């Protein structure tokens, strides 16, 4: 059905009041984790009324008092401001929150099912069962969690067991934000993907994302299954780019080329793009590892195995172990009894997220080889403590480096780029630096007397003044 105006469309969808050109929607966000909290907060910042429902009572109490449980630049300020403005609230009660809501988003975790690797949908299904108990008027149930293809159909089936079908419609709205840049990514996305097959639900989604579409971001409407597939395909493609440049980096080391020049020269091709072409210790984090694995399982079950993705999962796992071996080799073939300083534990900078971080493989591998590990991370140490037994945690980078036989950079926090290298040299017992993120200039490191090992930069990389673009 077509509607002649936004007002007409919104009325048809049972949408709320108008304020400054925006139809203010009452939105429930189930799950106040990285995605739910950022999405809910940003939607409230656009002017919508958002209630975040979270199982963890401590988290709800903290958020009500303005304490944000995750490290995400700019998020605390937005949470506090929008709560003060009365547009954002937190509760453990879905029943209370759902009263009068036009949309209920499901933004709960979908971790890997242990041993199997496919996405564990138990939290999504629990949320769907809870939704079935509270929908009264027509409500759009929006699956924001990353779920395998067909999961929205299952959510619809579960809700229909407890609620009449004319009271709800299920839409897929995968999220593409990056931790560390989550607010910007949510508010100014490259695109918003909405999988929707019900015209009323489509109008509600259109109104919710009106502030983003008005700012020029494309809204891609698809079937629910295509939307689910887009999320996996996008994540897997990015993971593939990372794995590709990692393997090119290994080859560069063998053939005496410099992966930084190669990556720049390749990435300037518009068809390829420069992003995700930085070599490192292998991808980690809350999405790529589980999503690549889930897609391989899904594809195998659908009898259309994707060999490329199977291989990249395997290559990435091996890479983390290979990075530990690189450290051992840099230390002369043995780390037994040596004190190794690890700078950076989170899977990337500007987050405190430790999920599937490469450090969780590299550090235990070094410990198993007899190393004593002292580590420092600007934001990740609280969550790292229970994940990395036997590690000594330092309260600054310099304290971490003091008396160590070697330093290993695992995460490229800006703080590490800015270290006084003379002071680093003086702190270390032996001047060995293994830089798994290529954050220091080779020439400077050598000039300062470091034994400097980085990723994908053969001896020729020491030659200065080479610039692919200018030459
Ligand atoms: N983290 C990212 O960068 C990112 C980016 C894009 C997509 N995703 C996807 O978004 C989803 C959520 O990821 P996340 O990183 O935010 O997870 P998370 O673990 O940080 O947050 C999930 C939250 O949901 C809560 N929860 C679970 N069941 C609940 C229920 N029934 N009612 C209320 N609260 C409930 C948990 O207590 C937790 O706080 C996943 O599918 C993930 O793949 C994550």
Tab-separated table of C-alpha atoms in Angstrom, residues 54-64 90-93:
chain	number	residue	atom	x	y	z
A	54	UNK	CA	18.148	-5.516	30.369
A	55	UNK	CA	18.298	-8.764	32.365
A	56	UNK	CA	21.313	-7.661	34.372
A	57	UNK	CA	19.918	-5.647	37.283
A	58	UNK	CA	23.303	-4.224	38.213
A	59	UNK	CA	23.671	-2.880	34.704
A	60	UNK	CA	20.238	-1.232	34.876
A	61	UNK	CA	20.971	0.363	38.261
A	62	UNK	CA	24.315	1.634	37.013
A	63	UNK	CA	22.857	3.042	33.802
A	64	UNK	CA	20.116	4.851	35.701
A	90	UNK	CA	16.323	1.574	31.692
A	91	UNK	CA	14.360	-1.227	33.271
A	92	UNK	CA	14.361	-4.967	33.865
A	93	UNK	CA	10.628	-5.172	33.142
